[in-house]
């Protein structure tokens, strides 16, 4: 994973609640076996509507998505996080996220920013009133700034550390080999094993 | 200190717990399928890593396989994805129940069926409906592909502890009301995000009275209201289901396991972060009218007045008007299947409604068993003939029209009564409109040609 660095970019307002991962990346694109290249299919069905917010030129190249509660609910497909990342997004700001989507995003360096609903509302309004306005996301300081608005967000220390350092979690866990092996010694004998 | 079942299950899988960091949990069983695994294997290989415990994983093909015509009927990209899974399993030494295998089926159907899902385990899969396995008193949740890779490499997973919630369901279910309706009733009351950050234990006399199949349906739908895991404490029903299955413990080990499993209940006085009470006697058969599983009403009801933009958008997408009687909604398609409702008990319940009747002329109806063993068992009972004589198509096992990755999809504008779990926009095919219902309700709708109250079919007293 790349280190997460402070950045500024256009913020696009997707003013909807409960956006599920089927909308973010529809199933027909899940047959690919590659990890990259999902960006062009982001919000595939909604993009067919010329009025869809991400089709507006002012939001072209946006890097921050501001949206409603429960973003990324539904299917566990990490393809949803990949497609956002591949399309250039570095952060998604919402009052709440689907649990699995949030985990998936953190693993690939896409920052889920939780803010209270009123603050997300203010950001959405600003991004709609001033299309093309830029947001600055600073993970070190845990702060989002957009125009006159500036909010501090919470994130657990572990996730923040992993993102800032760009840590390879698997390498970290593999260092715990002795503890994993010790646990394996204690596992009950009746647990199933399936030889190939 | 008194512990909840959720805490007990969490604690018994702790490899390491350090303040300020997520817990490192040991995974007892890792279920693998073709859609969410290729990138994980690829990245594992690129890093020069191996699969730590291949014998604690099992793979199957379910999401994009055709349900008739075998591999040859699949398009090229799907074939490639299935072939990639086979190569990866071969490389890693993971057993694969591929197409053509007598054990193949939807990943959440085959685990319990093969006796791989026991009480007290930690089970993960790159699929959100992994919560299904919680029916056995096991901690089970869906993960993403990066986490799949972590499990392959280390057999462990880093997770933040979830909060625990009790859903207490008391009372006898009214006639015609089944586990699916209990779940839809819960989501209608609590909303689709109520469970975020939680694991849920379903408790109470109603839950104790459910079969294992019913409990699986209930736990399966836990993710539809945002919770990670749903579970039911194991009891005699659980043990009776498991005993003698292929991967269930035997002899002395069975006795030892039983002794352990009987300790898997929330202690007297254990405190949950939150509790919800549901009166089963108030439940009815439910039908979703919108584009998330929380947008439902009893079948006797009407499409409600929209509250806000989300509802308005849902009504537009579903081409429905507020005030329309649910039973006046005509259908084009009926789908009986998915990891929610495709087990033998579901097919029997649907066949009971269908027997001796004919599918309405306008409707194209499909039955897709959850696994090849379910299919064979249903055929041995003659259920396939009941469905076929009524005009249903009887297919091979897979996810099929639950998500429409294979050729079974809705055409734009088509309206479907479905026993699956998601009525999201386009879920069953771009522009398709989905109404979630129970298996008996889907069967009745296929006969009537519109949504209908199964209680009026003379099969269950109204
Ligand atoms: S049946 Fe549907 S919900 Fe279940 S695993 Fe398959 S696609 Fe997912």
XYZ file of C-alpha atoms and ligand atoms in Angstrom:
666
model
C 0.000 0.000 0.000
C 1.204 3.519 -0.852
C 1.671 6.000 1.976
C -1.281 8.286 2.417
C -0.178 11.879 1.981
C -2.061 15.123 2.415
C -3.705 16.130 -0.836
C -6.120 18.650 -2.324
C -8.612 17.864 -5.027
C -12.061 18.602 -6.392
C -14.845 17.346 -4.126
C -17.919 15.813 -5.776
C -21.249 15.748 -3.935
C -23.197 12.463 -4.210
C -26.165 13.444 -2.106
C -27.705 10.005 -1.455
C -28.139 7.687 1.519
C -27.462 3.925 1.534
C -25.422 3.806 -1.675
C -24.766 0.067 -2.011
C -21.753 -1.559 -3.627
C -23.944 -2.942 -6.434
C -24.381 0.693 -7.542
C -20.713 1.553 -7.109
C -19.641 -1.319 -9.358
C -22.316 -3.540 -10.945
C -21.812 -7.291 -11.076
C -20.981 -7.619 -14.754
C -17.554 -6.161 -13.998
C -16.759 -8.604 -11.206
C -15.709 -11.279 -13.659
C -12.350 -9.655 -14.225
C -9.474 -11.336 -12.448
C -7.302 -8.208 -12.359
C -7.158 -5.738 -9.522
C -6.883 -2.576 -11.597
C -8.910 -1.055 -14.392
C -12.255 -0.795 -12.579
C -12.358 3.016 -12.642
C -14.209 3.393 -15.961
C -17.081 1.271 -14.601
C -17.600 3.253 -11.390
C -21.353 3.978 -10.944
C -21.844 2.412 -14.373
C -25.659 2.482 -14.458
C -26.040 5.909 -12.880
C -23.480 7.377 -15.290
C -25.821 6.605 -18.189
C -27.941 9.507 -16.931
C -26.442 12.712 -18.383
C -27.682 14.608 -15.332
C -25.760 12.386 -12.904
C -23.523 14.525 -10.758
C -20.260 12.820 -11.717
C -21.016 13.509 -15.390
C -20.859 17.246 -14.825
C -17.649 18.782 -16.163
C -17.069 20.750 -12.949
C -16.517 17.507 -11.062
C -14.270 15.868 -13.644
C -11.115 14.576 -12.040
C -12.615 14.835 -8.553
C -10.614 13.106 -5.847
C -12.947 13.396 -2.883
C -16.481 11.991 -2.794
C -18.915 13.492 -0.283
C -21.970 11.356 0.291
C -24.792 10.240 2.597
C -24.988 7.736 5.456
C -24.360 3.980 5.141
C -22.198 4.408 2.022
C -20.911 1.083 0.661
C -23.533 -1.133 2.284
C -24.398 -4.512 0.769
C -22.030 -6.812 -1.053
C -18.486 -7.289 0.284
C -16.931 -6.761 -3.169
C -13.632 -4.947 -2.711
C -14.073 -4.037 -6.377
C -16.139 -1.100 -5.070
C -13.142 0.372 -3.270
C -10.869 -0.510 -6.203
C -13.124 1.265 -8.686
C -13.188 4.448 -6.608
C -9.435 4.348 -6.190
C -8.862 3.571 -9.853
C -11.085 6.500 -10.816
C -8.789 8.791 -8.829
C -10.567 9.070 -5.483
C -8.418 9.231 -2.390
C -11.080 9.870 0.250
C -14.813 9.402 0.766
C -16.579 11.600 3.314
C -19.837 10.342 4.850
C -21.694 10.243 8.170
C -21.340 6.412 8.193
C -20.126 3.517 6.056
C -20.942 -0.138 5.502
C -18.513 -2.033 7.768
C -16.945 -4.217 5.094
C -16.574 -1.355 2.611
C -14.838 0.694 5.279
C -12.400 -2.142 6.024
C -11.748 -2.722 2.334
C -11.028 0.963 1.738
C -8.539 1.162 4.571
C -6.676 -1.851 3.185
C -6.082 -0.155 -0.148
C -5.336 3.360 1.043
C -8.692 4.945 0.242
C -9.557 7.045 3.290
C -13.099 6.786 4.706
C -13.714 10.048 6.562
C -16.479 9.942 9.184
C -18.023 13.262 10.061
C -21.252 14.131 11.870
C -24.276 14.415 9.579
C -24.533 18.252 9.929
C -20.925 18.711 8.860
C -21.329 16.377 5.882
C -24.467 18.353 4.991
C -22.487 21.600 5.012
C -19.784 20.081 2.797
C -22.374 18.690 0.384
C -24.055 22.086 0.141
C -20.783 23.859 -0.487
C -19.728 21.383 -3.185
C -23.114 21.860 -4.866
C -23.093 25.643 -4.616
C -19.518 26.008 -5.838
C -19.009 23.196 -8.329
C -15.330 22.373 -8.643
C -14.412 23.569 -5.156
C -11.388 21.758 -3.781
C -11.081 19.923 -0.491
C -7.862 19.321 1.388
C -7.601 16.101 3.353
C -4.887 15.937 5.976
C -4.720 12.585 7.742
C -1.803 13.590 9.946
C -3.888 16.405 11.416
C -7.173 14.474 10.926
C -8.708 17.462 9.190
C -10.817 18.173 6.104
C -10.841 21.734 4.809
C -13.068 23.082 2.064
C -13.571 26.809 1.502
C -14.387 28.298 4.892
C -15.290 24.930 6.337
C -12.728 22.986 8.298
C -13.541 19.886 10.339
C -11.527 17.485 12.422
C -12.418 13.829 11.961
C -11.865 10.754 14.133
C -10.069 7.639 13.003
C -8.671 4.806 15.092
C -4.947 5.088 15.765
C -4.107 1.769 14.130
C -5.759 2.542 10.783
C -4.223 5.996 10.752
C -0.770 4.592 11.419
C -1.082 1.925 8.689
C -2.234 4.498 6.126
C 0.414 7.075 6.967
C 3.192 4.490 6.872
C 1.745 2.531 3.931
C 2.215 -0.668 5.946
C 1.958 -4.177 4.538
C -0.309 -5.811 7.120
C 0.458 -9.319 5.971
C 4.171 -8.806 6.540
C 3.377 -7.478 10.004
C 1.226 -10.490 10.877
C 3.742 -12.962 9.501
C 6.154 -11.686 12.152
C 3.744 -13.069 14.759
C 4.383 -16.605 13.541
C 5.282 -17.962 17.021
C 2.000 -16.710 18.473
C -0.017 -18.111 15.578
C 1.716 -21.474 15.893
C 1.106 -21.506 19.661
C -2.587 -20.865 19.065
C -2.698 -23.728 16.577
C -1.398 -26.090 19.270
C -4.428 -25.262 21.396
C -7.102 -25.834 18.738
C -9.541 -28.657 19.551
C -9.076 -31.891 17.633
C -12.649 -32.032 16.326
C -12.344 -28.955 14.123
C -12.691 -29.897 10.460
C -9.805 -30.174 8.025
C -10.245 -30.729 4.326
C -7.341 -32.376 2.533
C -7.060 -31.237 -1.093
C -17.877 -12.229 34.489
C -21.031 -13.136 32.610
C -20.295 -13.184 28.878
C -22.432 -13.021 25.788
C -22.119 -15.759 23.186
C -20.522 -13.221 20.866
C -17.809 -12.419 23.434
C -17.156 -16.109 24.057
C -16.734 -16.804 20.358
C -14.493 -13.787 19.894
C -12.291 -14.673 22.857
C -11.755 -18.260 21.817
C -10.248 -17.087 18.539
C -7.871 -14.512 19.955
C -4.306 -15.093 18.857
C -3.285 -11.725 20.182
C -4.980 -8.738 21.726
C -3.056 -5.502 22.155
C -4.664 -2.282 23.368
C -5.049 0.264 20.591
C -4.765 -2.337 17.860
C -7.335 -4.567 16.220
C -7.451 -8.119 17.578
C -5.724 -10.885 15.676
C -8.231 -13.736 15.264
C -7.632 -17.297 14.123
C -9.819 -18.470 11.253
C -11.121 -22.060 11.483
C -12.653 -22.225 8.038
C -12.108 -20.046 4.983
C -14.656 -20.361 2.208
C -13.425 -19.361 -1.219
C -15.296 -18.637 -4.455
C -14.383 -17.516 -7.939
C -15.301 -13.832 -7.778
C -13.515 -12.384 -4.750
C -10.431 -14.617 -4.704
C -8.443 -14.176 -7.968
C -6.847 -10.866 -6.984
C -5.985 -12.232 -3.533
C -4.180 -15.271 -4.957
C -2.422 -13.155 -7.554
C -1.131 -10.692 -5.031
C -0.078 -13.484 -2.678
C 1.980 -15.078 -5.444
C 3.521 -11.777 -6.495
C 4.710 -11.290 -2.924
C 6.264 -14.761 -2.983
C 3.975 -15.997 -0.207
C 2.261 -19.328 0.275
C -1.086 -20.430 1.687
C -0.509 -21.239 5.340
C -3.253 -23.826 5.987
C -4.856 -24.963 2.724
C -6.680 -27.757 4.574
C -8.695 -25.133 6.475
C -10.157 -23.740 3.264
C -12.669 -24.988 0.774
C -13.513 -23.543 -2.631
C -16.513 -23.738 -4.882
C -17.880 -22.144 -8.016
C -21.237 -20.480 -7.497
C -21.485 -16.837 -8.517
C -21.125 -16.865 -12.270
C -21.635 -20.451 -13.403
C -24.549 -21.016 -15.780
C -27.421 -23.039 -14.306
C -27.871 -25.088 -17.420
C -25.532 -26.354 -20.080
C -22.457 -26.645 -17.821
C -19.163 -24.865 -18.356
C -19.701 -24.703 -22.129
C -22.656 -22.377 -21.598
C -20.533 -19.808 -19.772
C -19.169 -16.761 -21.531
C -15.443 -16.476 -22.016
C -14.697 -14.148 -19.092
C -16.679 -16.291 -16.654
C -14.911 -19.403 -17.898
C -11.612 -17.702 -17.356
C -12.591 -16.795 -13.812
C -13.628 -20.385 -13.053
C -10.443 -21.741 -14.623
C -8.387 -19.273 -12.596
C -9.983 -20.553 -9.389
C -9.124 -24.113 -10.388
C -5.497 -23.143 -11.072
C -5.236 -21.250 -7.795
C -6.669 -24.139 -5.790
C -4.328 -26.555 -7.522
C -1.376 -24.304 -6.719
C -2.401 -23.817 -3.092
C -3.641 -27.332 -2.373
C -7.193 -26.235 -1.579
C -10.042 -28.613 -2.260
C -12.337 -27.294 -4.976
C -15.937 -28.319 -5.526
C -16.015 -27.078 -9.084
C -18.667 -27.325 -11.765
C -19.614 -30.937 -12.294
C -18.668 -31.928 -8.741
C -21.418 -33.572 -6.706
C -20.669 -31.202 -3.815
C -20.724 -27.929 -5.778
C -23.106 -25.211 -4.698
C -23.536 -21.788 -3.146
C -20.708 -21.361 -0.688
C -23.077 -20.724 2.246
C -25.209 -23.730 1.435
C -22.416 -26.265 1.101
C -20.575 -25.429 4.359
C -23.449 -26.533 6.599
C -24.466 -29.280 4.201
C -21.048 -30.947 4.318
C -20.920 -30.613 8.100
C -18.050 -28.120 7.850
C -19.898 -25.463 9.805
C -19.853 -26.361 13.517
C -20.701 -24.381 16.634
C -17.845 -22.382 18.133
C -15.909 -21.691 14.946
C -14.711 -18.558 13.211
C -15.673 -18.725 9.552
C -14.898 -16.089 6.942
C -15.479 -15.725 3.217
C -15.105 -12.980 0.647
C -18.867 -12.631 0.646
C -21.150 -10.574 2.856
C -23.703 -13.357 3.436
C -21.166 -15.388 5.385
C -23.337 -14.390 8.344
C -25.486 -17.410 7.333
C -23.171 -19.787 9.206
C -23.937 -18.014 12.474
C -27.066 -20.182 12.642
C -24.815 -22.859 14.177
C -23.580 -20.666 17.028
C -20.444 -19.738 15.185
C -18.864 -16.370 14.475
C -19.054 -15.839 10.727
C -18.671 -12.717 8.652
C -17.836 -11.457 5.199
C -14.476 -9.930 4.286
C -12.950 -8.172 1.280
C -10.303 -9.501 -1.090
C -7.382 -7.881 0.776
C -8.551 -9.695 3.882
C -8.954 -12.918 1.894
C -5.301 -12.580 1.013
C -4.415 -11.986 4.667
C -6.285 -15.138 5.688
C -4.668 -17.207 2.936
C -1.213 -16.073 4.030
C -1.622 -16.177 7.799
C -4.876 -18.057 8.631
C -5.675 -15.030 10.789
C -7.543 -11.795 10.451
C -7.180 -8.370 12.054
C -10.542 -7.159 13.327
C -11.891 -4.494 15.616
C -14.189 -5.990 18.206
C -17.829 -5.421 17.303
C -20.523 -4.330 19.733
C -23.074 -6.961 20.662
C -26.780 -6.755 20.209
C -29.537 -9.140 21.278
C -32.622 -9.497 19.120
C -35.211 -11.228 21.296
C -38.036 -12.737 19.306
C -40.869 -14.228 21.324
C -44.137 -15.904 20.446
C -45.482 -18.345 17.937
C -45.255 -17.398 14.284
C -48.667 -16.823 12.711
C -49.646 -19.263 9.946
C -47.973 -18.489 6.622
C -45.171 -16.532 8.299
C -41.686 -18.056 7.893
C -38.089 -17.188 8.796
C -37.758 -14.884 5.773
C -40.667 -12.820 7.046
C -39.117 -12.605 10.506
C -35.968 -11.156 8.942
C -37.831 -8.748 6.648
C -39.978 -7.705 9.623
C -36.871 -6.932 11.660
C -35.302 -4.879 8.854
C -38.576 -2.996 8.279
C -38.638 -2.046 11.978
C -34.948 -1.222 12.454
C -33.822 0.085 9.046
C -30.948 -0.990 6.818
C -28.136 0.592 8.836
C -29.192 -0.279 12.408
C -26.676 -3.082 12.804
C -23.522 -1.211 11.718
C -20.571 -2.106 13.922
C -22.512 -4.910 15.651
C -22.723 -8.654 15.882
C -26.174 -9.926 16.684
C -27.472 -12.842 18.709
C -31.009 -13.925 17.841
C -32.743 -15.261 20.935
C -36.148 -16.190 22.234
C -38.778 -18.863 21.825
C -39.453 -18.061 18.158
C -35.818 -18.579 17.263
C -35.569 -21.800 19.292
C -38.589 -23.067 17.336
C -36.959 -22.491 13.939
C -35.323 -25.312 11.996
C -31.639 -24.980 11.073
C -32.738 -23.895 7.599
C -34.903 -21.161 9.102
C -32.098 -20.014 11.382
C -29.763 -19.857 8.388
C -32.242 -17.642 6.536
C -32.488 -15.343 9.552
C -28.713 -15.104 10.039
C -28.149 -14.739 6.290
C -30.213 -11.549 6.181
C -28.371 -9.989 9.145
C -26.022 -8.192 6.761
C -29.040 -6.534 5.111
C -29.504 -4.382 8.181
C -25.802 -3.623 8.376
C -24.573 -5.985 11.115
C -21.415 -8.007 10.522
C -22.529 -11.294 12.030
C -25.764 -12.880 13.223
C -25.945 -15.987 15.345
C -28.109 -18.416 17.247
C -26.815 -20.366 20.254
C -26.494 -24.068 19.406
C -29.034 -26.495 20.849
C -30.428 -29.975 20.193
C -31.766 -28.816 16.810
C -28.223 -27.827 15.833
C -26.657 -31.067 17.038
C -29.306 -33.214 15.339
C -28.658 -31.401 12.041
C -24.908 -31.927 12.278
C -24.661 -35.480 13.533
C -23.451 -37.904 10.900
C -22.585 -35.274 8.284
C -19.437 -35.798 6.293
C -17.171 -33.411 8.212
C -18.897 -33.568 11.589
C -16.820 -35.068 14.405
C -17.432 -38.724 15.147
C -17.250 -41.127 18.082
C -15.334 -39.828 21.078
C -14.622 -36.545 19.310
C -18.357 -36.007 18.785
C -18.911 -36.443 22.527
C -16.069 -34.065 23.379
C -17.354 -31.534 20.886
C -20.899 -31.767 22.253
C -19.680 -31.080 25.740
C -17.910 -27.974 24.512
C -20.763 -26.797 22.290
C -23.214 -26.932 25.192
C -21.242 -24.121 26.861
C -21.882 -21.850 23.877
C -24.703 -19.677 25.155
C -24.844 -16.194 26.614
C -24.438 -16.440 30.365
C -27.271 -15.566 32.714
C -26.954 -11.835 33.363
C -24.649 -11.133 30.393
C -25.074 -7.562 29.220
C -25.477 -6.627 25.551
C -24.645 -3.187 24.192
C -28.232 -3.046 22.963
C -31.344 -5.210 22.900
C -34.350 -5.257 20.600
C -37.660 -6.993 21.274
C -39.759 -8.439 18.465
C -43.227 -9.896 18.983
C -43.535 -12.743 16.494
C -47.322 -12.671 16.697
C -47.331 -9.272 14.988
C -45.449 -10.510 11.934
C -47.009 -11.121 8.524
C -45.695 -12.261 5.160
C -43.690 -9.281 3.891
C -43.059 -7.902 0.423
C -40.469 -5.262 -0.411
C -41.751 -2.415 -2.564
C -38.514 -0.409 -2.890
C -34.826 -0.773 -3.636
C -33.469 -1.723 -0.265
C -34.549 -4.624 1.966
C -35.929 -2.271 4.601
C -38.553 -0.907 2.237
C -41.233 -3.526 2.813
C -44.831 -3.824 3.950
C -47.076 -6.759 4.877
C -48.604 -8.378 1.805
C -52.014 -7.181 2.963
C -50.782 -3.588 2.748
C -50.273 -0.899 0.152
C -47.278 0.847 -1.339
C -46.621 3.562 1.264
C -46.399 7.312 0.831
C -42.759 8.226 0.224
C -40.816 9.851 3.056
C -37.982 11.776 1.461
C -35.853 11.522 -1.641
C -34.674 7.923 -1.124
C -38.265 6.653 -1.097
C -39.256 8.801 -4.074
C -36.345 7.555 -6.094
C -37.185 3.965 -5.131
C -40.803 4.376 -6.247
C -39.673 5.862 -9.565
C -37.224 3.041 -10.134
C -39.824 0.420 -9.206
C -42.492 2.196 -11.303
C -44.941 2.081 -8.401
C -47.483 4.567 -7.097
C -48.102 5.145 -3.417
C -51.435 3.633 -2.368
C -51.351 0.702 -4.804
C -52.419 -2.525 -3.113
C -49.408 -4.851 -2.972
C -51.542 -7.670 -4.357
C -52.363 -5.628 -7.462
C -48.717 -5.654 -8.556
C -48.362 -7.895 -11.616
C -45.191 -9.905 -12.225
C -43.110 -11.062 -15.189
C -40.666 -13.331 -13.388
C -40.345 -15.433 -10.242
C -37.028 -16.602 -8.827
C -36.756 -19.255 -6.127
C -33.148 -19.613 -5.048
C -30.093 -17.903 -3.438
C -28.206 -18.546 -0.201
C -31.184 -17.060 1.637
C -33.821 -19.535 0.452
C -32.626 -22.412 -1.703
C -32.272 -25.278 0.759
C -34.399 -28.392 0.658
C -36.878 -27.054 3.221
C -37.406 -23.918 1.100
C -37.997 -25.941 -2.040
C -40.433 -28.220 -0.218
C -42.379 -25.228 1.088
C -42.587 -23.746 -2.398
C -43.503 -27.082 -3.995
C -46.328 -27.468 -1.493
C -47.937 -24.313 -2.884
C -47.250 -25.217 -6.498
C -48.396 -28.842 -6.466
C -51.167 -29.438 -8.989
C -51.276 -25.797 -10.112
C -49.945 -23.937 -13.145
C -47.649 -20.952 -13.430
C -49.531 -17.914 -14.753
C -49.184 -17.448 -18.516
C -47.364 -14.133 -18.235
C -44.791 -15.346 -15.742
C -41.458 -17.015 -16.376
C -40.489 -18.850 -13.194
C -37.177 -20.341 -12.178
C -36.112 -22.694 -9.377
C -32.381 -22.804 -8.707
C -31.381 -25.208 -5.908
C -28.669 -23.927 -3.587
C -26.352 -26.845 -4.175
C -25.978 -29.979 -6.220
C -26.808 -32.139 -3.158
C -29.999 -30.091 -2.620
C -30.861 -30.592 -6.268
C -30.327 -34.344 -6.107
C -32.266 -34.678 -2.853
C -35.152 -32.649 -4.270
C -35.195 -34.817 -7.378
C -35.228 -37.948 -5.228
C -38.416 -36.609 -3.620
C -39.924 -35.685 -6.974
C -39.940 -31.947 -6.307
C -38.395 -31.273 -9.711
C -41.447 -32.851 -11.354
C -43.846 -30.838 -9.208
C -42.143 -27.658 -10.365
C -41.721 -28.729 -13.976
C -45.353 -29.852 -14.332
C -46.464 -26.473 -13.036
C -44.278 -24.750 -15.629
C -41.234 -23.758 -13.571
C -37.744 -24.150 -15.031
C -35.640 -26.501 -12.884
C -31.973 -25.577 -12.962
C -28.506 -26.544 -11.737
C -27.131 -25.087 -8.505
C -25.633 -21.602 -8.187
C -26.292 -17.995 -7.215
C -27.949 -17.389 -10.557
C -30.559 -14.628 -10.598
C -29.746 -13.531 -7.066
C -27.145 -11.272 -8.638
C -27.323 -12.018 -12.325
C -23.655 -12.610 -13.079
C -24.599 -15.598 -15.193
C -27.097 -15.605 -18.077
C -30.090 -15.606 -15.672
C -30.990 -11.937 -15.511
C -34.010 -9.680 -15.592
C -34.538 -7.571 -18.689
C -34.947 -3.811 -18.190
C -38.392 -3.095 -16.752
C -39.148 -6.709 -15.828
C -40.674 -7.237 -12.413
C -39.744 -10.237 -10.300
C -40.820 -11.835 -7.022
C -37.623 -13.253 -5.613
C -36.632 -15.304 -2.579
C -33.150 -13.723 -2.620
C -31.792 -11.021 -0.341
C -31.209 -7.811 -2.280
C -33.627 -5.633 -4.179
C -31.018 -3.015 -5.025
C -31.353 -1.157 -8.335
C -30.213 -3.456 -11.123
C -29.259 -6.287 -8.768
C -31.002 -8.950 -10.844
C -30.267 -7.218 -14.145
C -29.995 -3.563 -15.207
C -33.419 -1.935 -14.985
C -34.952 -5.044 -13.352
C -37.388 -4.625 -10.455
C -37.190 -6.989 -7.502
C -39.728 -7.755 -4.783
C -38.260 -9.844 -1.972
C -40.563 -12.499 -0.516
C -40.472 -15.923 1.171
C -40.448 -19.173 -0.857
C -44.173 -19.928 -0.335
C -45.013 -16.339 -1.275
C -42.875 -16.560 -4.429
C -44.530 -19.827 -5.388
C -48.001 -18.380 -4.877
C -47.087 -15.280 -6.881
C -45.923 -17.432 -9.794
C -49.323 -19.123 -9.921
C -51.354 -15.956 -9.494
C -49.285 -13.809 -11.861
C -49.164 -11.044 -9.287
C -48.067 -10.607 -5.687
C -50.535 -12.463 -3.534
C -51.134 -13.506 0.055
C -50.073 -17.134 0.360
C -52.540 -17.513 3.226
C -55.339 -17.207 0.704
C -54.160 -20.236 -1.212
C -56.035 -22.545 1.119
C -52.796 -24.145 2.273
C -52.437 -22.415 5.575
C -55.363 -21.182 7.654
C -55.676 -17.413 7.249
S -26.775 -16.422 -3.591
Fe -26.651 -14.231 -3.877
S -26.214 -13.364 -1.919
Fe -25.818 -15.555 -1.772
S -23.642 -15.773 -2.165
Fe -24.676 -15.975 -4.114
S -24.754 -13.927 -4.978
Fe -24.230 -13.710 -2.829
